[in-house]
Amino acid sequence: MKLVIGNQKSYLEKKEIDSFKQVIKDVNKDNFILCPSSIYLNEFSDLGLLLGCQNVSKYDKGATTGELSCEQIKSIGVNFCIVGHSERRQLFNETIEDTKLKVSKLLENCMTPILCVGETKEERDNLKTREIVLNEIEGALDGLNEELLNNIIIAYEPIWSIGTGVIPSNPEIEEITKAIKEFLYKKYNCNNKVLYGGSVSCKNIDELNLIDIVDGYLIGGASTKANELIEIIKKCE
Ligand code: PEP
C-alpha cells in the first residue's frame, strides 16, 4: 500500500469544497492524508480523514498576525503539515532556516512534517539533483533532536515537474529515492517514508506504482478533482 497526500493549495472555493466532500466521504482512510486550505480543515473533521496543513508558522502561538501556529493546528486535530514546499520557497522567500524551525516546532508538538525537497530544471540539467536534494534535507534537519527525525515524511518533488505534466523516468525516481533513504539511514539512523511528488495523475499512476521503493505520492492539482483522486487512492491500496 502506498500513502497518498493531497495538497489542494489555494484552488478550491467553498462550493467546490462542498461537492468535493460529497464525493470523497467514503474514501479508504488508511492510506490518505488531505491537506486542504486551512480555512476548510474543520469542514472535513466529521469524515474521519487524516488531515494536514500546507504550511505553519515558524513562531510560537502569540502576536503573529495572519499566521497559524503549530499549537493551533494541533488543537483542531491536525497531525501533519507540509513544510519547505517549493512554492513557499520561491514565492514567499522561505529559507532553509525557516523550514528547519517549522520542522522543529512540528516535531516538538508531536506532529509529522512532510518535508519537500527537489531540484530546479537548471540544477537537473547540470546533474546536481542528488547534491541539491541531500543538501536540502541536511539543511532542514541538522541539529534537530535525532530521536524525533524518524517521524518526518520526505517528499521528493522536482520543481520542474510540479504542475507541468512532465515527470522524471521511473529509474530516475528510483535512484534519487534510494539516495535519500540511504542518506537518512547513514546520517541519522532513520527509515523515513519517501514520497514522489510532481504531476502525479490517473494517467501515470500505474507506471509510477511500479517503483517499489517509493512509499507514496504528494499530489497537487489532481487532488482537487475528487473522482481522479479517488481513482489514484484505489490504485495505491
Ligand atoms: C505539489 O505542488 O506538491 C504538487 C505535487 O503539485 P502537482 O501534483 O500539481 O504537480
Coordinates of N, CA, C and O in Angstrom, one line a residue, residues 31-175:
N31 N -4.8 5.1 3.7 CA -3.6 5.5 3.0 C -3.7 6.9 2.4 O -3.2 7.2 1.4
F32 N -4.5 7.7 3.1 CA -4.8 9.0 2.5 C -4.7 10.2 3.6 O -5.3 10.0 4.7
I33 N -4.0 11.2 3.3 CA -4.0 12.4 4.1 C -4.4 13.6 3.3 O -3.8 13.8 2.2
L34 N -5.3 14.4 3.7 CA -5.8 15.5 2.9 C -5.2 16.8 3.5 O -5.4 17.1 4.7
C35 N -4.6 17.6 2.7 CA -4.1 19.0 3.1 C -4.9 20.0 2.3 O -4.5 20.5 1.3
P36 N -6.1 20.4 2.8 CA -6.9 21.4 2.2 C -6.4 22.8 2.6 O -5.5 22.9 3.4
S37 N -6.9 23.8 2.0 CA -6.7 25.2 2.6 C -7.1 25.1 4.0 O -8.1 24.5 4.4
S38 N -6.3 25.8 4.9 CA -6.6 25.7 6.3 C -8.0 26.2 6.7 O -8.6 25.7 7.6
I39 N -8.5 27.1 5.9 CA -9.9 27.6 6.2 C -11.0 26.5 6.1 O -12.1 26.7 6.6
Y40 N -10.6 25.4 5.4 CA -11.6 24.3 5.3 C -11.3 23.1 6.2 O -12.0 22.1 6.1
L41 N -10.3 23.2 7.0 CA -9.9 22.0 7.7 C -11.1 21.5 8.6 O -11.4 20.3 8.6
N42 N -11.8 22.4 9.2 CA -13.0 21.9 10.0 C -14.1 21.3 9.2 O -14.8 20.5 9.7
E43 N -14.2 21.7 8.0 CA -15.2 21.1 7.1 C -15.0 19.6 7.0 O -16.0 18.8 6.7
F44 N -13.8 19.1 7.2 CA -13.5 17.7 7.0 C -13.5 16.9 8.3 O -13.3 15.7 8.2
S45 N -13.7 17.6 9.4 CA -13.5 16.9 10.7 C -14.4 15.8 10.9 O -14.1 14.8 11.6
D46 N -15.6 15.8 10.3 CA -16.6 14.7 10.5 C -16.4 13.5 9.6 O -17.1 12.5 9.7
L47 N -15.4 13.6 8.7 CA -15.2 12.5 7.8 C -14.2 11.4 8.3 O -14.0 10.4 7.7
G48 N -13.5 11.8 9.4 CA -12.5 10.8 10.0 C -11.3 10.7 9.1 O -10.6 9.7 9.2
L49 N -11.0 11.7 8.3 CA -9.8 11.7 7.5 C -8.6 12.1 8.3 O -8.7 12.9 9.2
L50 N -7.4 11.7 7.9 CA -6.2 12.3 8.4 C -6.0 13.6 7.7 O -6.1 13.7 6.5
L51 N -5.7 14.6 8.5 CA -5.6 16.0 7.9 C -4.3 16.6 8.1 O -3.6 16.4 9.1
G52 N -3.9 17.4 7.1 CA -2.6 18.1 7.2 C -2.8 19.6 6.8 O -3.7 19.9 6.1
C53 N -1.9 20.4 7.3 CA -1.8 21.8 6.8 C -0.8 21.9 5.7 O 0.1 21.1 5.5
Q54 N -0.9 23.0 4.9 CA 0.1 23.2 3.8 C 1.3 24.1 4.2 O 2.2 24.2 3.5
N55 N 1.2 24.6 5.4 CA 2.2 25.5 5.9 C 1.9 25.7 7.4 O 0.8 25.5 7.9
V56 N 2.9 26.2 8.2 CA 2.7 26.5 9.6 C 3.7 27.7 9.9 O 4.7 27.9 9.3
S57 N 3.3 28.4 11.0 CA 4.2 29.5 11.4 C 5.5 28.9 12.0 O 5.5 27.9 12.6
K58 N 6.6 29.7 11.8 CA 7.8 29.3 12.4 C 7.9 29.9 13.9 O 8.8 29.6 14.6
Y59 N 6.9 30.6 14.2 CA 6.8 31.2 15.6 C 5.9 30.5 16.5 O 5.0 29.8 16.0
D60 N 6.1 30.6 17.8 CA 5.1 30.1 18.7 C 3.8 30.8 18.6 O 3.8 31.9 18.1
K61 N 2.8 30.3 19.2 CA 1.5 31.0 19.2 C 1.6 32.3 19.9 O 2.4 32.5 20.8
G62 N 0.9 33.3 19.4 CA 1.0 34.6 20.0 C 0.8 35.8 19.1 O 0.0 35.7 18.1
A63 N 1.6 36.8 19.2 CA 1.4 38.1 18.4 C 2.0 37.9 17.0 O 3.0 38.5 16.7
T64 N 1.4 37.1 16.2 CA 1.9 36.9 14.8 C 0.7 37.0 13.8 O 0.3 36.0 13.3
T65 N 0.2 38.2 13.6 CA -1.0 38.4 12.8 C -0.9 37.6 11.5 O 0.1 37.7 10.7
G66 N -2.0 36.9 11.2 CA -2.1 36.2 9.9 C -1.5 34.9 9.9 O -1.6 34.1 8.9
E67 N -0.8 34.5 11.0 CA -0.1 33.2 11.0 C -1.0 32.1 11.6 O -1.9 32.4 12.4
L68 N -0.6 30.8 11.4 CA -1.2 29.7 12.1 C -0.1 29.0 12.8 O 0.8 28.5 12.2
S69 N -0.3 28.9 14.1 CA 0.8 28.3 14.9 C 0.6 26.8 15.0 O -0.5 26.3 14.8
C70 N 1.7 26.1 15.3 CA 1.6 24.6 15.5 C 0.6 24.3 16.5 O -0.2 23.3 16.4
E71 N 0.6 25.0 17.6 CA -0.3 24.7 18.7 C -1.7 24.8 18.3 O -2.6 24.0 18.7
Q72 N -2.0 25.8 17.4 CA -3.4 26.0 16.9 C -3.8 24.8 16.1 O -4.9 24.3 16.2
I73 N -3.0 24.5 15.1 CA -3.4 23.4 14.2 C -3.5 22.1 14.9 O -4.4 21.3 14.6
K74 N -2.6 21.9 15.8 CA -2.7 20.6 16.6 C -4.0 20.5 17.4 O -4.6 19.5 17.5
S75 N -4.4 21.7 17.9 CA -5.6 21.7 18.8 C -6.9 21.4 18.0 O -7.9 21.1 18.6
I76 N -6.9 21.5 16.7 CA -8.1 21.1 15.9 C -7.9 19.7 15.3 O -8.7 19.3 14.4
G77 N -6.9 19.0 15.8 CA -6.8 17.6 15.3 C -6.0 17.3 14.1 O -6.1 16.3 13.4
V78 N -5.2 18.3 13.7 CA -4.4 18.2 12.5 C -3.0 17.6 13.0 O -2.4 18.2 13.9
N79 N -2.6 16.5 12.3 CA -1.3 15.9 12.8 C -0.2 15.9 11.8 O 0.9 15.4 12.0
F80 N -0.5 16.5 10.6 CA 0.5 16.5 9.5 C 0.7 18.0 9.0 O -0.3 18.7 9.1
C81 N 1.8 18.3 8.5 CA 2.0 19.6 7.9 C 3.1 19.6 6.8 O 4.2 19.1 7.1
I82 N 2.8 20.1 5.6 CA 3.8 20.2 4.6 C 4.7 21.4 4.9 O 4.3 22.4 5.4
V83 N 6.0 21.2 4.8 CA 7.0 22.3 5.0 C 8.0 22.3 3.9 O 8.3 21.3 3.3
G84 N 8.5 23.5 3.6 CA 9.5 23.7 2.6 C 9.1 23.5 1.2 O 9.9 23.2 0.3
H85 N 7.7 23.6 0.9 CA 7.3 23.4 -0.5 C 7.9 24.4 -1.3 O 8.1 25.6 -0.9
S86 N 8.2 24.0 -2.6 CA 9.0 25.0 -3.5 C 8.2 26.3 -3.7 O 8.8 27.3 -3.9
E87 N 6.9 26.2 -3.7 CA 6.1 27.4 -3.9 C 6.3 28.4 -2.7 O 6.3 29.6 -2.9
R88 N 6.5 27.8 -1.5 CA 6.7 28.7 -0.3 C 8.2 29.3 -0.5 O 8.4 30.4 -0.1
R89 N 9.1 28.4 -1.0 CA 10.5 28.9 -1.0 C 10.6 29.9 -2.1 O 11.3 31.0 -2.0
Q90 N 9.9 29.7 -3.3 CA 10.1 30.6 -4.4 C 9.2 31.9 -4.3 O 9.7 33.0 -4.6
L91 N 8.0 31.7 -3.9 CA 7.1 32.9 -3.9 C 7.1 33.7 -2.6 O 6.8 34.8 -2.5
F92 N 7.5 33.0 -1.5 CA 7.4 33.6 -0.2 C 8.8 33.7 0.5 O 8.9 34.0 1.7
N93 N 9.8 33.4 -0.3 CA 11.2 33.5 0.2 C 11.5 32.7 1.5 O 12.2 33.2 2.3
E94 N 10.8 31.6 1.6 CA 11.1 30.7 2.8 C 12.5 30.2 2.6 O 12.9 29.6 1.6
T95 N 13.3 30.4 3.7 CA 14.7 29.9 3.6 C 14.8 28.5 4.3 O 13.8 28.0 5.0
I96 N 15.9 27.9 4.1 CA 16.1 26.5 4.7 C 16.1 26.6 6.3 O 15.6 25.7 6.9
E97 N 16.5 27.8 6.8 CA 16.5 28.0 8.2 C 15.0 28.1 8.7 O 14.7 27.6 9.8
D98 N 14.2 28.8 7.9 CA 12.7 28.9 8.2 C 12.2 27.4 8.3 O 11.4 27.1 9.2
T99 N 12.5 26.7 7.2 CA 12.0 25.3 7.1 C 12.4 24.5 8.3 O 11.6 23.8 8.9
K100 N 13.6 24.7 8.7 CA 14.1 23.9 9.9 C 13.4 24.3 11.2 O 13.0 23.4 12.0
L101 N 13.1 25.6 11.3 CA 12.3 26.0 12.5 C 10.9 25.4 12.5 O 10.4 24.9 13.6
K102 N 10.3 25.3 11.3 CA 9.0 24.7 11.2 C 9.0 23.2 11.5 O 8.2 22.7 12.3
V103 N 10.0 22.5 11.0 CA 10.1 21.1 11.2 C 10.3 20.9 12.7 O 9.7 20.0 13.3
S104 N 11.1 21.7 13.3 CA 11.4 21.5 14.8 C 10.2 21.8 15.6 O 9.9 21.0 16.5
K105 N 9.4 22.8 15.3 CA 8.2 23.1 16.1 C 7.2 22.0 15.9 O 6.5 21.6 16.9
L106 N 7.1 21.5 14.7 CA 6.1 20.4 14.4 C 6.5 19.1 15.3 O 5.7 18.5 15.9
L107 N 7.8 18.8 15.2 CA 8.2 17.6 16.0 C 8.0 17.8 17.5 O 7.6 16.9 18.1
E108 N 8.3 19.0 18.0 CA 8.1 19.3 19.4 C 6.6 19.1 19.8 O 6.3 18.7 20.9
N109 N 5.8 19.4 18.8 CA 4.3 19.3 19.1 C 3.7 17.9 18.7 O 2.5 17.8 18.5
C110 N 4.7 16.9 18.5 CA 4.2 15.6 18.1 C 3.4 15.5 16.8 O 2.5 14.8 16.7
M111 N 3.8 16.4 15.9 CA 3.2 16.3 14.6 C 4.2 15.8 13.5 O 5.4 15.8 13.8
T112 N 3.7 15.4 12.4 CA 4.5 14.9 11.3 C 4.8 15.9 10.2 O 3.8 16.2 9.5
P113 N 6.0 16.4 10.1 CA 6.3 17.3 9.0 C 6.4 16.5 7.7 O 7.0 15.3 7.7
I114 N 5.9 17.0 6.6 CA 6.1 16.4 5.3 C 7.1 17.4 4.6 O 6.7 18.5 4.1
L115 N 8.3 17.0 4.6 CA 9.4 17.9 4.1 C 9.6 17.8 2.6 O 10.0 16.7 2.1
C116 N 9.4 18.9 1.9 CA 9.5 18.8 0.4 C 10.9 19.2 0.0 O 11.5 20.2 0.5
V117 N 11.5 18.5 -0.9 CA 12.8 18.8 -1.4 C 12.8 18.5 -2.9 O 12.0 17.7 -3.4
G118 N 13.7 19.2 -3.7 CA 13.7 18.9 -5.1 C 14.5 20.0 -5.8 O 14.7 21.1 -5.4
E119 N 14.9 19.6 -7.0 CA 15.8 20.5 -7.8 C 15.1 21.2 -8.9 O 14.0 20.8 -9.3
T120 N 15.7 22.4 -9.3 CA 15.1 23.1 -10.5 C 15.5 22.4 -11.8 O 16.4 21.5 -11.8
K121 N 15.0 22.9 -12.9 CA 15.3 22.3 -14.2 C 16.8 22.5 -14.5 O 17.5 21.6 -14.9
E122 N 17.3 23.7 -14.1 CA 18.7 24.0 -14.4 C 19.6 23.1 -13.6 O 20.6 22.6 -14.1
E123 N 19.3 22.9 -12.3 CA 20.1 22.0 -11.5 C 20.1 20.6 -12.0 O 21.1 19.9 -12.0
R124 N 18.9 20.2 -12.5 CA 18.8 18.8 -13.1 C 19.7 18.8 -14.3 O 20.5 17.8 -14.5
D125 N 19.6 19.8 -15.2 CA 20.4 19.8 -16.4 C 21.9 19.7 -16.1 O 22.7 19.2 -16.8
N126 N 22.3 20.3 -15.0 CA 23.7 20.3 -14.5 C 24.1 19.1 -13.7 O 25.1 19.2 -13.0
L127 N 23.2 18.1 -13.7 CA 23.4 16.9 -12.9 C 23.6 17.1 -11.4 O 24.4 16.4 -10.8
K128 N 22.9 18.1 -10.9 CA 23.1 18.4 -9.5 C 21.9 17.9 -8.6 O 21.9 18.2 -7.4
T129 N 21.1 17.1 -9.1 CA 19.9 16.6 -8.4 C 20.2 16.1 -7.0 O 19.7 16.5 -6.0
R130 N 21.1 15.1 -7.0 CA 21.4 14.4 -5.8 C 22.0 15.4 -4.7 O 21.6 15.4 -3.6
E131 N 23.0 16.2 -5.2 CA 23.6 17.2 -4.3 C 22.6 18.1 -3.7 O 22.6 18.4 -2.5
I132 N 21.7 18.7 -4.6 CA 20.7 19.7 -4.1 C 19.8 19.0 -3.1 O 19.5 19.6 -2.0
V133 N 19.3 17.9 -3.4 CA 18.3 17.2 -2.6 C 18.9 16.9 -1.2 O 18.3 17.1 -0.2
L134 N 20.0 16.3 -1.2 CA 20.6 15.9 0.1 C 21.0 17.1 0.9 O 20.9 17.1 2.1
N135 N 21.5 18.1 0.2 CA 21.8 19.4 1.0 C 20.6 20.0 1.6 O 20.6 20.5 2.7
E136 N 19.5 19.9 0.9 CA 18.2 20.5 1.4 C 17.8 19.7 2.6 O 17.3 20.3 3.6
I137 N 17.9 18.4 2.5 CA 17.5 17.6 3.7 C 18.4 17.9 4.9 O 17.9 18.1 6.0
E138 N 19.7 17.9 4.6 CA 20.6 18.2 5.7 C 20.4 19.6 6.3 O 20.4 19.7 7.5
G139 N 20.2 20.5 5.4 CA 19.9 21.9 5.9 C 18.7 22.0 6.8 O 18.7 22.8 7.7
A140 N 17.7 21.2 6.5 CA 16.4 21.3 7.3 C 16.5 20.5 8.5 O 15.7 20.7 9.5
L141 N 17.4 19.5 8.6 CA 17.4 18.5 9.7 C 18.5 18.6 10.7 O 18.4 18.2 11.8
D142 N 19.7 19.1 10.2 CA 20.9 19.1 11.0 C 20.7 19.9 12.3 O 20.2 21.0 12.3
G143 N 21.1 19.3 13.4 CA 21.0 20.0 14.7 C 19.7 19.7 15.4 O 19.5 20.1 16.6
L144 N 18.7 19.1 14.7 CA 17.4 18.8 15.4 C 17.6 17.5 16.2 O 18.5 16.7 16.0
N145 N 16.7 17.3 17.1 CA 16.7 16.2 18.0 C 16.6 14.9 17.2 O 15.5 14.6 16.6
E146 N 17.7 14.1 17.1 CA 17.7 13.0 16.2 C 16.7 11.9 16.5 O 16.3 11.2 15.6
E147 N 16.3 11.8 17.8 CA 15.4 10.8 18.2 C 14.0 11.0 17.5 O 13.2 10.1 17.4
L148 N 13.7 12.3 17.1 CA 12.4 12.6 16.5 C 12.4 12.5 15.0 O 11.3 12.6 14.4
L149 N 13.6 12.4 14.4 CA 13.6 12.6 12.9 C 12.9 11.5 12.2 O 12.5 11.7 11.0
N150 N 12.7 10.3 12.8 CA 12.0 9.2 12.1 C 10.6 9.6 11.8 O 9.9 9.0 11.0
N151 N 10.1 10.6 12.5 CA 8.7 11.0 12.3 C 8.4 11.9 11.1 O 7.3 12.4 10.9
I152 N 9.5 12.1 10.4 CA 9.3 13.0 9.2 C 9.1 12.2 7.9 O 9.7 11.2 7.7
I153 N 8.2 12.7 7.1 CA 8.0 12.2 5.8 C 8.7 13.1 4.8 O 8.6 14.3 4.9
I154 N 9.5 12.5 3.9 CA 10.2 13.3 2.9 C 9.4 13.2 1.6 O 8.9 12.1 1.2
A155 N 9.2 14.3 0.9 CA 8.5 14.3 -0.4 C 9.6 14.8 -1.4 O 9.9 16.0 -1.4
Y156 N 10.0 13.9 -2.3 CA 10.9 14.4 -3.4 C 10.0 15.0 -4.5 O 9.3 14.2 -5.1
E157 N 10.2 16.3 -4.7 CA 9.4 17.0 -5.7 C 10.3 17.8 -6.6 O 10.6 18.9 -6.3
P158 N 10.6 17.2 -7.8 CA 11.4 18.1 -8.7 C 10.6 19.3 -9.1 O 9.4 19.2 -9.5
I159 N 11.2 20.5 -8.9 CA 10.4 21.7 -9.1 C 9.9 21.8 -10.5 O 8.8 22.3 -10.8
W160 N 10.7 21.3 -11.5 CA 10.3 21.4 -12.9 C 9.1 20.5 -13.2 O 8.6 20.6 -14.3
S161 N 8.8 19.6 -12.3 CA 7.7 18.7 -12.6 C 6.4 19.1 -12.0 O 5.3 18.6 -12.4
I162 N 6.5 20.1 -11.0 CA 5.3 20.5 -10.3 C 4.3 21.3 -11.3 O 4.7 22.3 -11.8
G163 N 3.2 20.7 -11.5 CA 2.1 21.4 -12.3 C 2.4 21.4 -13.8 O 1.7 22.1 -14.6
T164 N 3.5 20.7 -14.3 CA 3.8 20.8 -15.7 C 3.4 19.6 -16.5 O 3.4 19.7 -17.7
G165 N 3.0 18.5 -15.9 CA 2.7 17.3 -16.6 C 3.9 16.5 -17.1 O 3.8 15.5 -17.7
V166 N 5.1 17.0 -16.7 CA 6.3 16.3 -17.1 C 6.9 15.7 -15.8 O 7.0 16.3 -14.8
I167 N 7.2 14.4 -15.9 CA 7.8 13.7 -14.7 C 9.1 13.0 -15.1 O 9.4 12.7 -16.2
P168 N 9.9 12.8 -14.0 CA 11.2 12.0 -14.3 C 10.8 10.6 -14.7 O 9.7 10.1 -14.5
S169 N 11.8 9.9 -15.2 CA 11.6 8.5 -15.6 C 11.6 7.6 -14.3 O 12.1 8.1 -13.2
N170 N 11.0 6.4 -14.3 CA 11.0 5.6 -13.1 C 12.4 5.3 -12.6 O 12.6 5.4 -11.4
P171 N 13.4 5.0 -13.5 CA 14.7 4.8 -12.9 C 15.3 6.0 -12.2 O 16.0 5.9 -11.2
E172 N 15.0 7.2 -12.7 CA 15.5 8.4 -12.1 C 14.8 8.6 -10.7 O 15.5 8.9 -9.7
I173 N 13.5 8.4 -10.6 CA 12.8 8.5 -9.3 C 13.4 7.4 -8.3 O 13.6 7.7 -7.2
E174 N 13.6 6.3 -8.9 CA 14.1 5.2 -8.0 C 15.5 5.5 -7.5 O 15.8 5.4 -6.3
E175 N 16.3 6.1 -8.3 CA 17.7 6.4 -7.9 C 17.8 7.4 -6.8 O 18.5 7.3 -5.8

